[in-house]
CSV table of C-alpha atoms in Angstrom, one decimal:
chain,number,residue,atom,x,y,z
W,1,UNK,CA,-33.7,99.4,-22.6
W,2,UNK,CA,-30.5,97.4,-23.1
W,3,UNK,CA,-30.3,93.9,-24.5
W,4,UNK,CA,-26.8,92.4,-23.8
W,5,UNK,CA,-25.4,89.7,-26.1
W,6,UNK,CA,-22.1,88.3,-24.8
W,7,UNK,CA,-19.8,86.1,-26.9
W,8,UNK,CA,-16.3,84.9,-26.6
W,9,UNK,CA,-14.2,85.3,-29.8
W,10,UNK,CA,-13.8,81.7,-31.0
W,11,UNK,CA,-10.4,80.1,-30.6
W,12,UNK,CA,-10.5,78.8,-34.2
W,13,UNK,CA,-11.8,81.3,-36.7
W,14,UNK,CA,-11.8,80.9,-40.5
W,15,UNK,CA,-14.1,83.8,-41.3
W,16,UNK,CA,-16.8,86.1,-40.0
W,17,UNK,CA,-19.3,83.2,-40.2
W,18,UNK,CA,-17.7,81.8,-37.0
W,19,UNK,CA,-18.4,85.0,-35.2
W,20,UNK,CA,-21.9,85.0,-36.6
W,21,UNK,CA,-22.6,81.5,-35.2
W,22,UNK,CA,-21.5,82.7,-31.7
W,23,UNK,CA,-23.8,85.7,-32.0
W,24,UNK,CA,-26.9,83.9,-33.2
W,25,UNK,CA,-26.7,81.3,-30.5
W,26,UNK,CA,-27.2,84.0,-27.9
W,27,UNK,CA,-30.2,85.7,-29.5
W,28,UNK,CA,-33.5,85.6,-27.7
W,29,UNK,CA,-35.8,84.6,-30.6
W,30,UNK,CA,-38.9,85.2,-28.5
W,31,UNK,CA,-38.2,88.9,-28.7
W,32,UNK,CA,-37.6,88.8,-32.4
W,33,UNK,CA,-40.8,86.8,-32.9
W,34,UNK,CA,-42.8,89.2,-30.8
W,35,UNK,CA,-41.6,92.3,-32.8
W,36,UNK,CA,-42.0,90.6,-36.2
W,37,UNK,CA,-45.6,89.6,-35.5
W,38,UNK,CA,-46.3,93.3,-34.7
W,39,UNK,CA,-44.7,94.8,-37.8
W,40,UNK,CA,-45.9,92.1,-40.2
W,41,UNK,CA,-47.4,93.8,-43.2
W,42,UNK,CA,-46.2,97.3,-42.5
W,43,UNK,CA,-43.3,99.2,-44.1
W,44,UNK,CA,-40.6,97.7,-42.0
W,45,UNK,CA,-41.6,94.2,-43.0
W,46,UNK,CA,-41.8,95.2,-46.6
W,47,UNK,CA,-38.3,96.7,-46.4
W,48,UNK,CA,-37.1,93.4,-44.8
W,49,UNK,CA,-38.6,91.4,-47.6
W,50,UNK,CA,-37.1,93.6,-50.3
W,51,UNK,CA,-33.6,93.4,-48.6
W,52,UNK,CA,-33.8,89.6,-47.7
W,53,UNK,CA,-36.8,87.5,-48.8
W,54,UNK,CA,-35.2,84.5,-47.1
W,55,UNK,CA,-35.0,86.2,-43.7
W,56,UNK,CA,-38.5,87.5,-44.0
W,57,UNK,CA,-39.8,83.9,-44.8
W,58,UNK,CA,-37.7,82.5,-41.9
W,59,UNK,CA,-39.2,85.0,-39.4
W,60,UNK,CA,-42.7,84.3,-40.7
W,61,UNK,CA,-42.4,80.5,-40.5
W,62,UNK,CA,-40.6,80.6,-37.1
W,63,UNK,CA,-43.9,82.0,-35.8
W,64,UNK,CA,-46.6,80.3,-37.8
W,65,UNK,CA,-44.9,77.4,-39.6
W,66,UNK,CA,-45.1,73.7,-38.8
W,67,UNK,CA,-42.7,72.1,-36.3
W,68,UNK,CA,-40.5,70.8,-39.2
W,69,UNK,CA,-40.4,74.3,-40.8
W,70,UNK,CA,-39.5,75.9,-37.5
W,71,UNK,CA,-36.7,73.4,-37.0
W,72,UNK,CA,-35.4,74.2,-40.5
W,73,UNK,CA,-35.5,78.0,-39.8
W,74,UNK,CA,-33.5,77.5,-36.6
W,75,UNK,CA,-30.9,75.4,-38.2
W,76,UNK,CA,-30.7,77.8,-41.1
W,77,UNK,CA,-30.2,80.8,-38.8
W,78,UNK,CA,-27.5,78.8,-37.0
W,79,UNK,CA,-25.8,78.2,-40.4
W,80,UNK,CA,-26.2,74.5,-39.8
W,81,UNK,CA,-28.5,73.7,-42.7
W,82,UNK,CA,-27.1,73.8,-46.2
W,83,UNK,CA,-29.3,71.4,-48.2
W,84,UNK,CA,-31.3,73.3,-50.7
W,85,UNK,CA,-34.1,70.7,-50.8
W,86,UNK,CA,-34.6,71.1,-47.1
W,87,UNK,CA,-34.4,74.9,-47.1
W,88,UNK,CA,-37.1,75.1,-49.8
W,89,UNK,CA,-39.5,73.5,-47.4
W,90,UNK,CA,-39.2,76.7,-45.4
W,91,UNK,CA,-39.3,79.0,-48.5
W,92,UNK,CA,-35.6,79.7,-48.1
W,93,UNK,CA,-33.5,79.8,-51.3
W,94,UNK,CA,-29.9,79.5,-50.0
W,95,UNK,CA,-27.9,78.8,-46.9
W,96,UNK,CA,-26.2,81.5,-44.7
W,97,UNK,CA,-22.5,81.2,-45.7
W,98,UNK,CA,-21.0,84.6,-46.8
W,99,UNK,CA,-20.1,87.6,-44.7
W,100,UNK,CA,-22.8,89.6,-46.4
W,101,UNK,CA,-25.4,87.0,-45.4
W,102,UNK,CA,-24.3,87.2,-41.8
W,103,UNK,CA,-24.3,91.0,-41.9
W,104,UNK,CA,-27.9,91.1,-43.1
W,105,UNK,CA,-29.2,88.7,-40.5
W,106,UNK,CA,-27.4,90.3,-37.5
W,107,UNK,CA,-28.4,93.8,-38.6
W,108,UNK,CA,-32.0,93.0,-39.1
W,109,UNK,CA,-32.2,91.1,-35.7
W,110,UNK,CA,-30.7,94.2,-34.0
W,111,UNK,CA,-33.1,96.5,-35.8
W,112,UNK,CA,-36.1,94.3,-34.8
W,113,UNK,CA,-35.0,94.2,-31.2
W,114,UNK,CA,-34.8,98.0,-31.2
W,115,UNK,CA,-38.5,98.1,-32.1
W,116,UNK,CA,-39.6,96.0,-29.1
W,117,UNK,CA,-40.7,99.0,-27.1
W,118,UNK,CA,-42.7,101.6,-29.1
W,119,UNK,CA,-42.0,104.2,-26.4
W,120,UNK,CA,-38.3,104.1,-26.4
W,121,UNK,CA,-35.2,103.0,-28.4
W,122,UNK,CA,-33.9,99.5,-27.4
W,123,UNK,CA,-30.2,99.2,-27.8
W,124,UNK,CA,-28.3,95.9,-28.3
W,125,UNK,CA,-25.0,95.8,-26.5
W,126,UNK,CA,-22.8,93.2,-28.3
W,127,UNK,CA,-19.9,92.3,-26.1
W,128,UNK,CA,-17.0,90.4,-27.8
W,129,UNK,CA,-14.6,89.0,-25.2
W,130,UNK,CA,-11.0,87.6,-25.9
W,131,UNK,CA,-10.8,89.8,-29.1
W,132,UNK,CA,-7.0,89.5,-29.0
W,133,UNK,CA,-7.5,86.1,-30.7
W,134,UNK,CA,-8.1,87.9,-34.0
W,135,UNK,CA,-4.3,88.4,-34.1
W,136,UNK,CA,-3.9,84.7,-34.8
W,137,UNK,CA,-6.3,84.8,-37.8
W,138,UNK,CA,-5.1,84.8,-41.3
W,139,UNK,CA,-5.0,88.3,-42.8
W,140,UNK,CA,-8.1,87.8,-45.1
W,141,UNK,CA,-10.1,86.5,-42.2
W,142,UNK,CA,-9.0,89.4,-40.0
W,143,UNK,CA,-10.0,91.9,-42.6
W,144,UNK,CA,-13.3,90.3,-43.2
W,145,UNK,CA,-14.2,90.2,-39.5
W,146,UNK,CA,-13.2,93.8,-39.0
W,147,UNK,CA,-15.0,95.1,-42.1
W,148,UNK,CA,-18.2,93.1,-41.2
W,149,UNK,CA,-18.3,94.5,-37.7
W,150,UNK,CA,-17.9,97.9,-39.2
W,151,UNK,CA,-20.7,97.3,-41.7
W,152,UNK,CA,-23.1,96.1,-39.0
W,153,UNK,CA,-22.4,99.2,-36.9
W,154,UNK,CA,-23.0,101.4,-40.0
W,155,UNK,CA,-26.4,99.7,-40.6
W,156,UNK,CA,-27.5,100.0,-36.9
W,157,UNK,CA,-25.9,103.3,-35.7
W,158,UNK,CA,-28.7,104.1,-33.3
W,159,UNK,CA,-29.5,100.7,-31.9
W,160,UNK,CA,-26.1,99.0,-31.5
W,161,UNK,CA,-23.1,99.4,-29.2
W,162,UNK,CA,-20.1,97.0,-29.5
W,163,UNK,CA,-17.8,96.4,-26.5
W,164,UNK,CA,-14.5,94.8,-27.5
W,165,UNK,CA,-12.6,93.2,-24.6
W,166,UNK,CA,-9.1,91.7,-24.8
W,167,UNK,CA,-6.5,90.3,-22.5
W,168,UNK,CA,-2.8,91.2,-22.5
W,169,UNK,CA,-0.8,94.2,-21.7
W,170,UNK,CA,-2.0,97.1,-23.8
W,171,UNK,CA,-0.4,100.5,-23.8
W,172,UNK,CA,-2.6,103.0,-22.0
W,173,UNK,CA,-2.6,105.6,-24.8
W,174,UNK,CA,-2.3,103.3,-27.8
W,175,UNK,CA,-4.7,100.8,-29.4
W,176,UNK,CA,-3.4,97.3,-30.3
W,177,UNK,CA,-2.0,97.0,-33.8
W,178,UNK,CA,-4.4,94.1,-34.6
W,179,UNK,CA,-7.4,96.4,-34.5
W,180,UNK,CA,-8.3,97.5,-38.0
W,181,UNK,CA,-8.2,101.2,-39.0
W,182,UNK,CA,-12.0,101.1,-39.4
W,183,UNK,CA,-12.6,99.9,-35.9
W,184,UNK,CA,-9.9,102.3,-34.5
W,185,UNK,CA,-11.7,105.1,-36.3
W,186,UNK,CA,-15.0,104.0,-34.7
W,187,UNK,CA,-13.5,103.9,-31.3
W,188,UNK,CA,-12.1,107.4,-31.9
W,189,UNK,CA,-9.9,109.2,-29.4
W,190,UNK,CA,-11.1,107.4,-26.3
W,191,UNK,CA,-8.4,105.4,-24.6
W,192,UNK,CA,-8.9,101.8,-23.7
W,193,UNK,CA,-10.4,101.1,-20.3
W,194,UNK,CA,-7.7,99.1,-18.5
W,195,UNK,CA,-8.7,96.5,-15.9
W,196,UNK,CA,-5.6,95.5,-13.9
W,197,UNK,CA,-5.3,92.3,-11.9
W,198,UNK,CA,-7.2,92.3,-8.6
W,199,UNK,CA,-5.4,93.0,-5.4
W,200,UNK,CA,-5.6,90.6,-2.5
W,201,UNK,CA,-8.4,92.5,-0.8
W,202,UNK,CA,-10.3,93.0,-4.1
W,203,UNK,CA,-10.0,89.3,-4.7
W,204,UNK,CA,-11.3,88.5,-1.3
W,205,UNK,CA,-14.3,90.9,-1.7
W,206,UNK,CA,-15.0,89.4,-5.2
W,207,UNK,CA,-15.2,85.8,-3.7
W,208,UNK,CA,-17.4,87.1,-0.9
W,209,UNK,CA,-19.8,88.8,-3.3
W,210,UNK,CA,-20.0,85.7,-5.6
W,211,UNK,CA,-20.8,83.4,-2.7
W,212,UNK,CA,-23.5,85.9,-1.4
W,213,UNK,CA,-25.0,86.1,-4.9
W,214,UNK,CA,-25.4,82.4,-5.3
W,215,UNK,CA,-26.5,81.6,-1.8
W,216,UNK,CA,-30.1,80.8,-1.1
W,217,UNK,CA,-31.4,84.1,0.4
W,218,UNK,CA,-33.5,82.1,2.9
W,219,UNK,CA,-30.4,80.4,4.3
W,220,UNK,CA,-29.1,81.9,7.5
W,221,UNK,CA,-25.4,81.3,8.0
W,222,UNK,CA,-23.2,83.0,10.6
W,223,UNK,CA,-20.3,82.6,8.2
W,224,UNK,CA,-20.9,84.5,4.9
W,225,UNK,CA,-18.0,82.6,3.3
W,226,UNK,CA,-19.5,79.1,3.9
W,227,UNK,CA,-18.4,76.5,3.0
W,228,UNK,CA,-15.1,78.3,3.3
W,229,UNK,CA,-13.7,80.3,6.1
W,230,UNK,CA,-11.7,83.5,5.9
W,231,UNK,CA,-8.3,81.6,6.2
W,232,UNK,CA,-9.1,79.2,3.4
W,233,UNK,CA,-10.4,81.9,1.1
W,234,UNK,CA,-7.2,83.9,1.6
W,235,UNK,CA,-5.2,80.7,1.1
W,236,UNK,CA,-6.7,80.1,-2.3
W,237,UNK,CA,-5.9,83.7,-3.4
W,238,UNK,CA,-2.4,83.5,-2.0
W,239,UNK,CA,-1.8,80.2,-3.9
W,240,UNK,CA,-2.9,81.9,-7.1
W,241,UNK,CA,-0.5,84.8,-6.4
W,242,UNK,CA,2.4,82.3,-5.8
W,243,UNK,CA,1.7,80.3,-8.9
W,244,UNK,CA,1.6,83.6,-10.9
W,245,UNK,CA,5.0,84.7,-9.6
W,246,UNK,CA,6.5,81.3,-10.4
W,247,UNK,CA,5.2,81.3,-13.9
W,248,UNK,CA,6.0,85.1,-14.4
W,249,UNK,CA,2.3,85.8,-15.2
W,250,UNK,CA,1.6,89.5,-14.7
W,251,UNK,CA,-2.1,89.3,-15.3
W,252,UNK,CA,-3.1,87.4,-12.2
W,253,UNK,CA,-5.3,87.2,-10.2
W,254,UNK,CA,-8.3,88.0,-12.4
W,255,UNK,CA,-11.9,87.0,-11.8
W,256,UNK,CA,-12.0,84.1,-14.2
W,257,UNK,CA,-9.0,82.5,-12.7
W,258,UNK,CA,-10.3,83.0,-9.2
W,259,UNK,CA,-13.6,81.3,-10.2
W,260,UNK,CA,-11.8,78.4,-11.7
W,261,UNK,CA,-9.6,77.8,-8.6
W,262,UNK,CA,-12.6,78.0,-6.2
W,263,UNK,CA,-14.7,75.8,-8.5
W,264,UNK,CA,-11.9,73.2,-8.3
W,265,UNK,CA,-12.0,73.2,-4.5
W,266,UNK,CA,-15.8,73.1,-4.4
W,267,UNK,CA,-15.9,70.1,-6.8
W,268,UNK,CA,-13.7,68.2,-4.4
W,269,UNK,CA,-15.4,69.4,-1.3
W,270,UNK,CA,-19.1,69.1,-2.2
W,271,UNK,CA,-19.5,65.3,-1.9
W,272,UNK,CA,-17.6,65.3,1.4
W,273,UNK,CA,-19.8,68.1,2.8
W,274,UNK,CA,-22.9,66.2,1.8
W,275,UNK,CA,-21.8,63.0,3.6
W,276,UNK,CA,-20.7,65.0,6.7
W,277,UNK,CA,-17.1,64.0,6.2
W,278,UNK,CA,-16.1,67.7,5.8
W,279,UNK,CA,-17.7,70.4,7.9
W,280,UNK,CA,-15.8,73.4,6.5
W,281,UNK,CA,-13.2,73.9,3.8
W,282,UNK,CA,-10.0,74.7,5.7
W,283,UNK,CA,-6.5,75.7,4.5
W,284,UNK,CA,-5.3,72.1,4.7
W,285,UNK,CA,-8.0,70.9,2.3
W,286,UNK,CA,-7.3,73.9,-0.1
W,287,UNK,CA,-3.6,73.2,-0.2
W,288,UNK,CA,-4.1,69.5,-0.9
W,289,UNK,CA,-6.6,70.1,-3.7
W,290,UNK,CA,-4.6,72.9,-5.4
W,291,UNK,CA,-1.0,71.7,-5.0
W,292,UNK,CA,-0.8,70.5,-8.6
W,293,UNK,CA,-3.2,72.8,-10.2
W,294,UNK,CA,-1.7,75.1,-12.8
W,295,UNK,CA,-2.8,78.6,-13.9
W,296,UNK,CA,-4.9,78.6,-17.1
W,297,UNK,CA,-3.0,79.5,-20.2
W,298,UNK,CA,-4.0,81.7,-23.1
W,299,UNK,CA,-3.2,80.7,-26.7
W,300,UNK,CA,-1.9,84.2,-27.5
W,301,UNK,CA,0.9,84.0,-25.0
């Protein structure tokens, strides 16, 4: 009964439209099409047409229009099509460009998704990662983004949950200053859920779980860490810890960094394993590959 939509807060944001583009790119239009075809002609569709004739036309033609019209609809929804002559071929009067335009589209998509199962309420979970980047936005953009998220939540109170995730060093009993009063009010008295850096053993277990998840279940291997061994896995994790201490980074190791370091090793090892030049990734190979690799940096630091 949950539909997750994960986005990363864009590194360069001028207004809420940039967040909208990230959201719309993750929407499963098959679900929207299925629901819209079921409610076409009833009170919900009439309400949609009254609120946004353009959106009603777009959903209609995305299902039954020509290939050209469907292409226009998709580009319009992605805020890529601004030519009025082109939009009129899909019975759309104007491009998506204002915060209000974006709020209507997102709200109606969430509402339609919620109607996908007639027997239960479907809830959209909108996860916005790296939200601390809003601090770098101009004040007008920050206010527009915050008020738009607040408006969408108000329009979809029973079918939307928003998870805001951010990196940094927050105080356990205090929300960051860059969260707007409206969003703080919505969060209420709940304190942030703090996710500290992984310990050595947690990092090791994380790597083991990832390798198990992606391994072909039909493959039988006496070594659950293949193509690594225990020593090389711990070596990668220890190197991350050492680099964090040298750079005075207090937020390492974290899952994303661990994935990046192991991916770097695998990229170098994969062709050698295929040719038989390398049988197992050992500590020597790990040290050689990662000797000049730096920890990823965040623009907010």
